[in-house]
Amino acid sequence: MSILVSIITPCLNSEKTIERTVLSVLNQSYKNIQYIVIDGKSSDKTLEILQKYQNIDSRLFVFSEKDNSMTEALNRGLRLAKGDIVASLNADDWYELDAIEHIVNLHNHKPIDCLIGNTRYVSEDEESLYLGKPWVASWLPAWYFMGCLTPESSIFYSAACIKGVGYFNENLKYTQDFEYYLRIFKNYKISYTNKILSNFTLSNNQYSSRFHDEMELEVLSYIDYKLLRKIIGGSSFGSLIRVILGVRAYKINRFISHMYNFLLKKNNFEVKT
Protein backbone atom coordinates (compact mmCIF):
# COMPACT_ATOMS: atom_id res chain seq x y z
CA MET A 1 0.00 0.00 0.00
CA SER A 2 1.34 3.45 -0.93
CA ILE A 3 2.18 5.99 1.73
CA LEU A 4 -0.57 8.45 2.65
CA VAL A 5 0.54 12.07 2.98
CA SER A 6 -1.60 14.54 4.95
CA ILE A 7 -1.31 18.26 4.20
CA ILE A 8 -2.88 20.87 6.50
CA THR A 9 -3.69 24.44 5.50
CA PRO A 10 -5.09 26.91 8.06
CA CYS A 11 -6.74 29.89 6.40
CA LEU A 12 -8.80 33.00 7.06
CA ASN A 13 -10.02 35.43 4.39
CA SER A 14 -7.52 34.13 1.85
CA GLU A 15 -9.58 34.48 -1.33
CA LYS A 16 -6.67 36.05 -3.26
CA THR A 17 -4.28 33.15 -2.77
CA ILE A 18 -6.12 30.03 -1.58
CA GLU A 19 -6.87 28.67 -5.07
CA ARG A 20 -3.18 28.65 -6.00
CA THR A 21 -2.36 26.89 -2.74
CA VAL A 22 -5.08 24.26 -3.14
CA LEU A 23 -4.15 23.48 -6.74
CA SER A 24 -0.50 23.07 -5.80
CA VAL A 25 -1.57 20.22 -3.52
CA LEU A 26 -4.28 18.60 -5.64
CA ASN A 27 -2.09 18.69 -8.78
CA GLN A 28 0.88 16.97 -7.15
CA SER A 29 2.52 14.21 -9.19
CA TYR A 30 2.02 11.99 -6.12
CA LYS A 31 -1.69 11.31 -5.68
CA ASN A 32 -2.24 9.51 -2.36
CA ILE A 33 -2.95 12.68 -0.40
CA GLN A 34 -5.32 13.72 2.37
CA TYR A 35 -5.70 17.50 2.14
CA ILE A 36 -7.20 19.17 5.21
CA VAL A 37 -8.10 22.87 5.10
CA ILE A 38 -9.08 24.51 8.39
CA ASP A 39 -10.97 27.72 7.67
CA GLY A 40 -11.49 30.16 10.54
CA LYS A 41 -14.94 31.30 9.35
CA SER A 42 -13.79 33.49 6.47
CA SER A 43 -16.03 36.41 5.55
CA ASP A 44 -14.79 36.70 1.95
CA LYS A 45 -14.99 34.14 -0.89
CA THR A 46 -12.42 31.75 0.59
CA LEU A 47 -14.99 29.13 1.60
CA GLU A 48 -16.76 29.35 -1.75
CA ILE A 49 -13.48 28.60 -3.54
CA LEU A 50 -12.69 25.73 -1.20
CA GLN A 51 -16.12 24.15 -1.59
CA LYS A 52 -15.79 24.28 -5.37
CA TYR A 53 -12.71 22.07 -5.23
CA GLN A 54 -14.09 19.89 -2.46
CA ASN A 55 -17.00 19.01 -4.75
CA ILE A 56 -14.69 17.73 -7.49
CA ASP A 57 -11.86 16.14 -5.49
CA SER A 58 -12.58 13.70 -2.66
CA ARG A 59 -9.06 14.15 -1.24
CA LEU A 60 -9.93 17.68 -0.05
CA PHE A 61 -11.60 18.04 3.35
CA VAL A 62 -12.75 21.52 4.36
CA PHE A 63 -13.68 22.45 7.93
CA SER A 64 -14.94 25.94 8.74
CA GLU A 65 -15.11 26.93 12.39
CA LYS A 66 -14.06 29.95 14.40
CA ASP A 67 -10.70 29.47 16.11
CA ASN A 68 -8.49 31.62 18.33
CA SER A 69 -5.22 31.29 16.45
CA MET A 70 -3.39 29.63 13.59
CA THR A 71 -1.78 27.34 16.16
CA GLU A 72 -5.21 26.10 17.26
CA ALA A 73 -6.14 25.50 13.61
CA LEU A 74 -2.91 23.58 13.00
CA ASN A 75 -3.56 21.34 15.99
CA ARG A 76 -7.07 20.65 14.80
CA GLY A 77 -5.62 19.61 11.47
CA LEU A 78 -3.07 17.36 13.15
CA ARG A 79 -5.84 15.57 15.04
CA LEU A 80 -7.62 14.89 11.76
CA ALA A 81 -4.51 13.83 9.85
CA LYS A 82 -4.30 10.12 9.01
CA GLY A 83 -1.13 10.21 6.93
CA ASP A 84 2.15 8.38 7.40
CA ILE A 85 3.77 11.73 6.56
CA VAL A 86 2.29 15.08 7.59
CA ALA A 87 3.02 18.70 6.62
CA SER A 88 1.41 22.14 6.77
CA LEU A 89 1.14 24.70 4.01
CA ASN A 90 0.12 28.33 4.56
CA ALA A 91 -2.76 29.74 2.53
CA ASP A 92 -0.52 32.07 0.51
CA ASP A 93 2.27 29.56 -0.21
CA TRP A 94 2.46 26.69 -2.69
CA TYR A 95 4.35 23.49 -3.38
CA GLU A 96 6.51 22.54 -6.31
CA LEU A 97 4.45 19.97 -8.20
CA ASP A 98 6.84 17.07 -7.51
CA ALA A 99 7.56 17.99 -3.87
CA ILE A 100 5.49 15.27 -2.22
CA GLU A 101 6.68 12.59 -4.63
CA HIS A 102 10.26 13.51 -3.74
CA ILE A 103 9.53 13.26 -0.01
CA VAL A 104 7.82 9.88 -0.37
CA ASN A 105 10.70 8.50 -2.44
CA LEU A 106 13.17 9.57 0.24
CA HIS A 107 11.00 8.07 2.96
CA ASN A 108 10.74 4.77 1.07
CA HIS A 109 14.51 4.65 0.74
CA LYS A 110 15.15 5.58 4.36
CA PRO A 111 12.30 6.45 6.75
CA ILE A 112 12.33 10.06 7.93
CA ASP A 113 11.50 11.64 11.27
CA CYS A 114 11.51 15.24 10.11
CA LEU A 115 12.75 16.36 6.69
CA ILE A 116 13.51 19.91 5.59
CA GLY A 117 14.05 21.10 2.02
CA ASN A 118 14.82 24.32 0.19
CA THR A 119 12.37 27.21 -0.14
CA ARG A 120 11.97 29.76 -2.90
CA TYR A 121 11.03 33.10 -1.32
CA VAL A 122 8.76 35.17 -3.55
CA SER A 123 7.04 38.55 -3.53
CA GLU A 124 3.27 38.96 -3.44
CA ASP A 125 3.49 39.29 -7.24
CA GLU A 126 5.19 35.86 -7.39
CA GLU A 127 8.54 37.38 -8.27
CA SER A 128 11.39 35.14 -7.14
CA LEU A 129 13.47 36.96 -4.52
CA TYR A 130 15.98 34.44 -3.19
CA LEU A 131 16.48 30.78 -2.40
CA GLY A 132 16.65 29.47 1.15
CA LYS A 133 18.91 26.43 1.54
CA PRO A 134 18.95 25.41 5.24
CA TRP A 135 21.72 22.83 4.80
CA VAL A 136 22.69 23.22 8.48
CA ALA A 137 19.19 22.15 9.60
CA SER A 138 20.42 18.87 11.08
CA TRP A 139 22.84 20.74 13.39
CA LEU A 140 21.08 21.85 16.59
CA PRO A 141 23.36 24.85 17.39
CA ALA A 142 22.34 26.42 14.07
CA TRP A 143 18.74 26.67 15.31
CA TYR A 144 19.81 28.36 18.54
CA PHE A 145 22.13 30.87 16.90
CA MET A 146 20.33 31.51 13.60
CA GLY A 147 16.71 31.25 14.66
CA CYS A 148 14.05 29.42 12.64
CA LEU A 149 15.86 28.16 9.56
CA THR A 150 12.90 27.51 7.30
CA PRO A 151 9.16 28.15 6.89
CA GLU A 152 6.64 25.40 7.65
CA SER A 153 5.92 24.83 3.97
CA SER A 154 9.24 23.03 3.43
CA ILE A 155 9.06 20.70 6.44
CA PHE A 156 7.59 17.19 6.48
CA TYR A 157 7.11 15.01 9.57
CA SER A 158 6.52 11.31 10.08
CA ALA A 159 3.34 10.39 11.95
CA ALA A 160 5.52 8.70 14.57
CA CYS A 161 7.44 11.94 15.14
CA ILE A 162 4.22 13.92 15.64
CA LYS A 163 2.84 11.29 17.99
CA GLY A 164 6.01 11.44 20.07
CA VAL A 165 6.40 15.22 20.14
CA GLY A 166 2.74 16.09 20.52
CA TYR A 167 0.94 19.18 19.28
CA PHE A 168 1.96 22.80 18.80
CA ASN A 169 1.97 24.91 21.96
CA GLU A 170 -1.22 27.00 21.80
CA ASN A 171 0.12 29.39 24.43
CA LEU A 172 2.62 30.69 21.87
CA LYS A 173 1.35 33.35 19.51
CA TYR A 174 4.28 34.00 17.17
CA THR A 175 6.91 31.25 17.28
CA GLN A 176 5.02 28.00 17.81
CA ASP A 177 6.78 26.41 14.83
CA PHE A 178 10.29 27.20 16.12
CA GLU A 179 9.49 25.82 19.57
CA TYR A 180 8.12 22.68 17.92
CA TYR A 181 11.34 22.09 15.97
CA LEU A 182 13.41 22.43 19.13
CA ARG A 183 11.22 19.79 20.77
CA ILE A 184 11.74 17.46 17.82
CA PHE A 185 15.50 17.71 18.23
CA LYS A 186 15.32 16.20 21.72
CA ASN A 187 14.32 12.73 20.49
CA TYR A 188 14.22 12.74 16.70
CA LYS A 189 16.45 13.42 13.74
CA ILE A 190 15.99 16.41 11.45
CA SER A 191 17.29 15.69 7.95
CA TYR A 192 17.89 17.93 4.93
CA THR A 193 17.24 17.44 1.22
CA ASN A 194 18.80 19.78 -1.34
CA LYS A 195 15.64 20.34 -3.37
CA ILE A 196 13.15 23.19 -3.65
CA LEU A 197 9.93 21.97 -2.06
CA SER A 198 7.84 25.11 -1.70
CA ASN A 199 7.37 28.77 -2.51
CA PHE A 200 6.97 31.11 0.46
CA THR A 201 5.35 34.52 0.01
CA LEU A 202 7.01 37.43 1.77
CA SER A 203 4.75 40.33 2.71
CA ASN A 204 4.71 43.26 5.12
CA ASN A 205 1.68 41.71 6.81
CA GLN A 206 3.51 38.75 8.30
CA TYR A 207 4.16 38.38 12.02
CA SER A 208 7.90 38.34 11.42
CA SER A 209 7.61 41.80 9.85
CA ARG A 210 5.27 43.35 12.44
CA PHE A 211 6.18 41.70 15.74
CA HIS A 212 9.95 41.34 15.90
CA ASP A 213 10.22 42.35 19.55
CA GLU A 214 7.37 40.11 20.68
CA MET A 215 8.89 37.16 18.82
CA GLU A 216 12.26 37.68 20.52
CA LEU A 217 10.71 37.69 23.98
CA GLU A 218 8.55 34.68 23.22
CA VAL A 219 11.58 32.66 22.08
CA LEU A 220 13.42 33.56 25.27
CA SER A 221 10.52 32.22 27.34
CA TYR A 222 11.12 28.62 26.25
CA ILE A 223 14.82 28.43 25.37
CA ASP A 224 16.54 25.51 27.14
CA TYR A 225 19.28 27.49 28.86
CA LYS A 226 21.11 24.46 30.22
CA LEU A 227 21.28 22.98 26.75
CA LEU A 228 22.35 26.33 25.35
CA ARG A 229 25.17 26.46 27.86
CA LYS A 230 26.36 23.01 26.73
CA ILE A 231 26.26 24.13 23.12
CA ILE A 232 28.28 27.23 23.88
CA GLY A 233 30.76 25.21 25.93
CA GLY A 234 33.77 27.20 26.94
CA SER A 235 33.07 30.11 24.64
CA SER A 236 33.15 33.58 26.12
CA PHE A 237 30.07 35.75 25.89
CA GLY A 238 31.93 37.88 23.37
CA SER A 239 32.21 34.83 21.11
CA LEU A 240 28.50 34.21 21.51
CA ILE A 241 27.78 37.76 20.40
CA ARG A 242 29.89 37.28 17.28
CA VAL A 243 27.87 34.18 16.41
CA ILE A 244 24.55 35.89 17.04
CA LEU A 245 25.60 38.78 14.81
CA GLY A 246 25.06 36.41 11.90
CA VAL A 247 21.37 36.16 12.67
CA ARG A 248 19.27 38.21 10.28
CA ALA A 249 15.95 37.12 11.77
CA TYR A 250 16.25 39.27 14.90
CA LYS A 251 16.95 42.85 15.90
CA ILE A 252 20.39 42.04 17.16
CA ASN A 253 21.02 44.55 19.92
CA ARG A 254 17.76 43.92 21.74
CA PHE A 255 18.08 40.16 21.31
CA ILE A 256 21.53 40.16 22.91
CA SER A 257 20.35 42.35 25.75
CA HIS A 258 17.37 40.10 26.52
CA MET A 259 19.43 36.93 26.27
CA TYR A 260 22.16 38.33 28.51
CA ASN A 261 19.66 39.30 31.22
CA PHE A 262 17.74 36.04 31.04
CA LEU A 263 20.86 33.88 31.23
CA LEU A 264 22.22 35.74 34.25
CA LYS A 265 18.85 35.69 35.99
CA LYS A 266 18.53 31.92 35.59
CA ASN A 267 22.14 31.28 36.66
CA ASN A 268 22.65 29.10 33.61
CA PHE A 269 25.46 31.13 32.15
CA GLU A 270 28.57 32.86 33.39
CA VAL A 271 30.53 35.62 31.76
CA LYS A 272 34.21 34.80 31.36
CA THR A 273 36.74 37.55 30.86
CSV table of C-alpha atoms in Angstrom, one decimal:
chain,number,residue,atom,x,y,z
A,1,MET,CA,0.0,0.0,0.0
A,2,SER,CA,1.3,3.4,-0.9
A,3,ILE,CA,2.2,6.0,1.7
A,4,LEU,CA,-0.6,8.5,2.7
A,5,VAL,CA,0.5,12.1,3.0
A,6,SER,CA,-1.6,14.5,5.0
A,7,ILE,CA,-1.3,18.3,4.2
A,8,ILE,CA,-2.9,20.9,6.5
A,9,THR,CA,-3.7,24.4,5.5
A,10,PRO,CA,-5.1,26.9,8.1
A,11,CYS,CA,-6.7,29.9,6.4
A,12,LEU,CA,-8.8,33.0,7.1
A,13,ASN,CA,-10.0,35.4,4.4
A,14,SER,CA,-7.5,34.1,1.8
A,15,GLU,CA,-9.6,34.5,-1.3
A,16,LYS,CA,-6.7,36.0,-3.3
A,17,THR,CA,-4.3,33.1,-2.8
A,18,ILE,CA,-6.1,30.0,-1.6
A,19,GLU,CA,-6.9,28.7,-5.1
A,20,ARG,CA,-3.2,28.7,-6.0
A,21,THR,CA,-2.4,26.9,-2.7
A,22,VAL,CA,-5.1,24.3,-3.1
A,23,LEU,CA,-4.1,23.5,-6.7
A,24,SER,CA,-0.5,23.1,-5.8
A,25,VAL,CA,-1.6,20.2,-3.5
A,26,LEU,CA,-4.3,18.6,-5.6
A,27,ASN,CA,-2.1,18.7,-8.8
A,28,GLN,CA,0.9,17.0,-7.1
A,29,SER,CA,2.5,14.2,-9.2
A,30,TYR,CA,2.0,12.0,-6.1
A,31,LYS,CA,-1.7,11.3,-5.7
A,32,ASN,CA,-2.2,9.5,-2.4
A,33,ILE,CA,-3.0,12.7,-0.4
A,34,GLN,CA,-5.3,13.7,2.4
A,35,TYR,CA,-5.7,17.5,2.1
A,36,ILE,CA,-7.2,19.2,5.2
A,37,VAL,CA,-8.1,22.9,5.1
A,38,ILE,CA,-9.1,24.5,8.4
A,39,ASP,CA,-11.0,27.7,7.7
A,40,GLY,CA,-11.5,30.2,10.5
A,41,LYS,CA,-14.9,31.3,9.3
A,42,SER,CA,-13.8,33.5,6.5
A,43,SER,CA,-16.0,36.4,5.5
A,44,ASP,CA,-14.8,36.7,1.9
A,45,LYS,CA,-15.0,34.1,-0.9
A,46,THR,CA,-12.4,31.7,0.6
A,47,LEU,CA,-15.0,29.1,1.6
A,48,GLU,CA,-16.8,29.3,-1.8
A,49,ILE,CA,-13.5,28.6,-3.5
A,50,LEU,CA,-12.7,25.7,-1.2
A,51,GLN,CA,-16.1,24.1,-1.6
A,52,LYS,CA,-15.8,24.3,-5.4
A,53,TYR,CA,-12.7,22.1,-5.2
A,54,GLN,CA,-14.1,19.9,-2.5
A,55,ASN,CA,-17.0,19.0,-4.7
A,56,ILE,CA,-14.7,17.7,-7.5
A,57,ASP,CA,-11.9,16.1,-5.5
A,58,SER,CA,-12.6,13.7,-2.7
A,59,ARG,CA,-9.1,14.2,-1.2
A,60,LEU,CA,-9.9,17.7,0.0
A,61,PHE,CA,-11.6,18.0,3.4
A,62,VAL,CA,-12.8,21.5,4.4
A,63,PHE,CA,-13.7,22.5,7.9
A,64,SER,CA,-14.9,25.9,8.7
A,65,GLU,CA,-15.1,26.9,12.4
A,66,LYS,CA,-14.1,30.0,14.4
A,67,ASP,CA,-10.7,29.5,16.1
A,68,ASN,CA,-8.5,31.6,18.3
A,69,SER,CA,-5.2,31.3,16.4
A,70,MET,CA,-3.4,29.6,13.6
A,71,THR,CA,-1.8,27.3,16.2
A,72,GLU,CA,-5.2,26.1,17.3
A,73,ALA,CA,-6.1,25.5,13.6
A,74,LEU,CA,-2.9,23.6,13.0
A,75,ASN,CA,-3.6,21.3,16.0
A,76,ARG,CA,-7.1,20.7,14.8
A,77,GLY,CA,-5.6,19.6,11.5
A,78,LEU,CA,-3.1,17.4,13.2
A,79,ARG,CA,-5.8,15.6,15.0
A,80,LEU,CA,-7.6,14.9,11.8
A,81,ALA,CA,-4.5,13.8,9.9
A,82,LYS,CA,-4.3,10.1,9.0
A,83,GLY,CA,-1.1,10.2,6.9
A,84,ASP,CA,2.1,8.4,7.4
A,85,ILE,CA,3.8,11.7,6.6
A,86,VAL,CA,2.3,15.1,7.6
A,87,ALA,CA,3.0,18.7,6.6
A,88,SER,CA,1.4,22.1,6.8
A,89,LEU,CA,1.1,24.7,4.0
A,90,ASN,CA,0.1,28.3,4.6
A,91,ALA,CA,-2.8,29.7,2.5
A,92,ASP,CA,-0.5,32.1,0.5
A,93,ASP,CA,2.3,29.6,-0.2
A,94,TRP,CA,2.5,26.7,-2.7
A,95,TYR,CA,4.4,23.5,-3.4
A,96,GLU,CA,6.5,22.5,-6.3
A,97,LEU,CA,4.5,20.0,-8.2
A,98,ASP,CA,6.8,17.1,-7.5
A,99,ALA,CA,7.6,18.0,-3.9
A,100,ILE,CA,5.5,15.3,-2.2
A,101,GLU,CA,6.7,12.6,-4.6
A,102,HIS,CA,10.3,13.5,-3.7
A,103,ILE,CA,9.5,13.3,0.0
A,104,VAL,CA,7.8,9.9,-0.4
A,105,ASN,CA,10.7,8.5,-2.4
A,106,LEU,CA,13.2,9.6,0.2
A,107,HIS,CA,11.0,8.1,3.0
A,108,ASN,CA,10.7,4.8,1.1
A,109,HIS,CA,14.5,4.6,0.7
A,110,LYS,CA,15.2,5.6,4.4
A,111,PRO,CA,12.3,6.4,6.8
A,112,ILE,CA,12.3,10.1,7.9
A,113,ASP,CA,11.5,11.6,11.3
A,114,CYS,CA,11.5,15.2,10.1
A,115,LEU,CA,12.7,16.4,6.7
A,116,ILE,CA,13.5,19.9,5.6
A,117,GLY,CA,14.1,21.1,2.0
A,118,ASN,CA,14.8,24.3,0.2
A,119,THR,CA,12.4,27.2,-0.1
A,120,ARG,CA,12.0,29.8,-2.9
A,121,TYR,CA,11.0,33.1,-1.3
A,122,VAL,CA,8.8,35.2,-3.5
A,123,SER,CA,7.0,38.5,-3.5
A,124,GLU,CA,3.3,39.0,-3.4
A,125,ASP,CA,3.5,39.3,-7.2
A,126,GLU,CA,5.2,35.9,-7.4
A,127,GLU,CA,8.5,37.4,-8.3
A,128,SER,CA,11.4,35.1,-7.1
A,129,LEU,CA,13.5,37.0,-4.5
A,130,TYR,CA,16.0,34.4,-3.2
A,131,LEU,CA,16.5,30.8,-2.4
A,132,GLY,CA,16.6,29.5,1.2
A,133,LYS,CA,18.9,26.4,1.5
A,134,PRO,CA,19.0,25.4,5.2
A,135,TRP,CA,21.7,22.8,4.8
A,136,VAL,CA,22.7,23.2,8.5
A,137,ALA,CA,19.2,22.2,9.6
A,138,SER,CA,20.4,18.9,11.1
A,139,TRP,CA,22.8,20.7,13.4
A,140,LEU,CA,21.1,21.8,16.6
A,141,PRO,CA,23.4,24.9,17.4
A,142,ALA,CA,22.3,26.4,14.1
A,143,TRP,CA,18.7,26.7,15.3
A,144,TYR,CA,19.8,28.4,18.5
A,145,PHE,CA,22.1,30.9,16.9
A,146,MET,CA,20.3,31.5,13.6
A,147,GLY,CA,16.7,31.2,14.7
A,148,CYS,CA,14.1,29.4,12.6
A,149,LEU,CA,15.9,28.2,9.6
A,150,THR,CA,12.9,27.5,7.3
A,151,PRO,CA,9.2,28.2,6.9
A,152,GLU,CA,6.6,25.4,7.6
A,153,SER,CA,5.9,24.8,4.0
A,154,SER,CA,9.2,23.0,3.4
A,155,ILE,CA,9.1,20.7,6.4
A,156,PHE,CA,7.6,17.2,6.5
A,157,TYR,CA,7.1,15.0,9.6
A,158,SER,CA,6.5,11.3,10.1
A,159,ALA,CA,3.3,10.4,11.9
A,160,ALA,CA,5.5,8.7,14.6
A,161,CYS,CA,7.4,11.9,15.1
A,162,ILE,CA,4.2,13.9,15.6
A,163,LYS,CA,2.8,11.3,18.0
A,164,GLY,CA,6.0,11.4,20.1
A,165,VAL,CA,6.4,15.2,20.1
A,166,GLY,CA,2.7,16.1,20.5
A,167,TYR,CA,0.9,19.2,19.3
A,168,PHE,CA,2.0,22.8,18.8
A,169,ASN,CA,2.0,24.9,22.0
A,170,GLU,CA,-1.2,27.0,21.8
A,171,ASN,CA,0.1,29.4,24.4
A,172,LEU,CA,2.6,30.7,21.9
A,173,LYS,CA,1.4,33.3,19.5
A,174,TYR,CA,4.3,34.0,17.2
A,175,THR,CA,6.9,31.2,17.3
A,176,GLN,CA,5.0,28.0,17.8
A,177,ASP,CA,6.8,26.4,14.8
A,178,PHE,CA,10.3,27.2,16.1
A,179,GLU,CA,9.5,25.8,19.6
A,180,TYR,CA,8.1,22.7,17.9
A,181,TYR,CA,11.3,22.1,16.0
A,182,LEU,CA,13.4,22.4,19.1
A,183,ARG,CA,11.2,19.8,20.8
A,184,ILE,CA,11.7,17.5,17.8
A,185,PHE,CA,15.5,17.7,18.2
A,186,LYS,CA,15.3,16.2,21.7
A,187,ASN,CA,14.3,12.7,20.5
A,188,TYR,CA,14.2,12.7,16.7
A,189,LYS,CA,16.5,13.4,13.7
A,190,ILE,CA,16.0,16.4,11.5
A,191,SER,CA,17.3,15.7,7.9
A,192,TYR,CA,17.9,17.9,4.9
A,193,THR,CA,17.2,17.4,1.2
A,194,ASN,CA,18.8,19.8,-1.3
A,195,LYS,CA,15.6,20.3,-3.4
A,196,ILE,CA,13.1,23.2,-3.6
A,197,LEU,CA,9.9,22.0,-2.1
A,198,SER,CA,7.8,25.1,-1.7
A,199,ASN,CA,7.4,28.8,-2.5
A,200,PHE,CA,7.0,31.1,0.5
A,201,THR,CA,5.3,34.5,0.0
A,202,LEU,CA,7.0,37.4,1.8
A,203,SER,CA,4.8,40.3,2.7
A,204,ASN,CA,4.7,43.3,5.1
A,205,ASN,CA,1.7,41.7,6.8
A,206,GLN,CA,3.5,38.7,8.3
A,207,TYR,CA,4.2,38.4,12.0
A,208,SER,CA,7.9,38.3,11.4
A,209,SER,CA,7.6,41.8,9.8
A,210,ARG,CA,5.3,43.3,12.4
A,211,PHE,CA,6.2,41.7,15.7
A,212,HIS,CA,9.9,41.3,15.9
A,213,ASP,CA,10.2,42.3,19.6
A,214,GLU,CA,7.4,40.1,20.7
A,215,MET,CA,8.9,37.2,18.8
A,216,GLU,CA,12.3,37.7,20.5
A,217,LEU,CA,10.7,37.7,24.0
A,218,GLU,CA,8.5,34.7,23.2
A,219,VAL,CA,11.6,32.7,22.1
A,220,LEU,CA,13.4,33.6,25.3
A,221,SER,CA,10.5,32.2,27.3
A,222,TYR,CA,11.1,28.6,26.2
A,223,ILE,CA,14.8,28.4,25.4
A,224,ASP,CA,16.5,25.5,27.1
A,225,TYR,CA,19.3,27.5,28.9
A,226,LYS,CA,21.1,24.5,30.2
A,227,LEU,CA,21.3,23.0,26.7
A,228,LEU,CA,22.3,26.3,25.3
A,229,ARG,CA,25.2,26.5,27.9
A,230,LYS,CA,26.4,23.0,26.7
A,231,ILE,CA,26.3,24.1,23.1
A,232,ILE,CA,28.3,27.2,23.9
A,233,GLY,CA,30.8,25.2,25.9
A,234,GLY,CA,33.8,27.2,26.9
A,235,SER,CA,33.1,30.1,24.6
A,236,SER,CA,33.2,33.6,26.1
A,237,PHE,CA,30.1,35.8,25.9
A,238,GLY,CA,31.9,37.9,23.4
A,239,SER,CA,32.2,34.8,21.1
A,240,LEU,CA,28.5,34.2,21.5
A,241,ILE,CA,27.8,37.8,20.4
A,242,ARG,CA,29.9,37.3,17.3
A,243,VAL,CA,27.9,34.2,16.4
A,244,ILE,CA,24.6,35.9,17.0
A,245,LEU,CA,25.6,38.8,14.8
A,246,GLY,CA,25.1,36.4,11.9
A,247,VAL,CA,21.4,36.2,12.7
A,248,ARG,CA,19.3,38.2,10.3
A,249,ALA,CA,15.9,37.1,11.8
A,250,TYR,CA,16.2,39.3,14.9
A,251,LYS,CA,17.0,42.9,15.9
A,252,ILE,CA,20.4,42.0,17.2
A,253,ASN,CA,21.0,44.5,19.9
A,254,ARG,CA,17.8,43.9,21.7
A,255,PHE,CA,18.1,40.2,21.3
A,256,ILE,CA,21.5,40.2,22.9
A,257,SER,CA,20.3,42.4,25.8
A,258,HIS,CA,17.4,40.1,26.5
A,259,MET,CA,19.4,36.9,26.3
A,260,TYR,CA,22.2,38.3,28.5
A,261,ASN,CA,19.7,39.3,31.2
A,262,PHE,CA,17.7,36.0,31.0
A,263,LEU,CA,20.9,33.9,31.2
A,264,LEU,CA,22.2,35.7,34.2
A,265,LYS,CA,18.9,35.7,36.0
A,266,LYS,CA,18.5,31.9,35.6
A,267,ASN,CA,22.1,31.3,36.7
A,268,ASN,CA,22.6,29.1,33.6
A,269,PHE,CA,25.5,31.1,32.1
A,270,GLU,CA,28.6,32.9,33.4
A,271,VAL,CA,30.5,35.6,31.8
A,272,LYS,CA,34.2,34.8,31.4
A,273,THR,CA,36.7,37.6,30.9
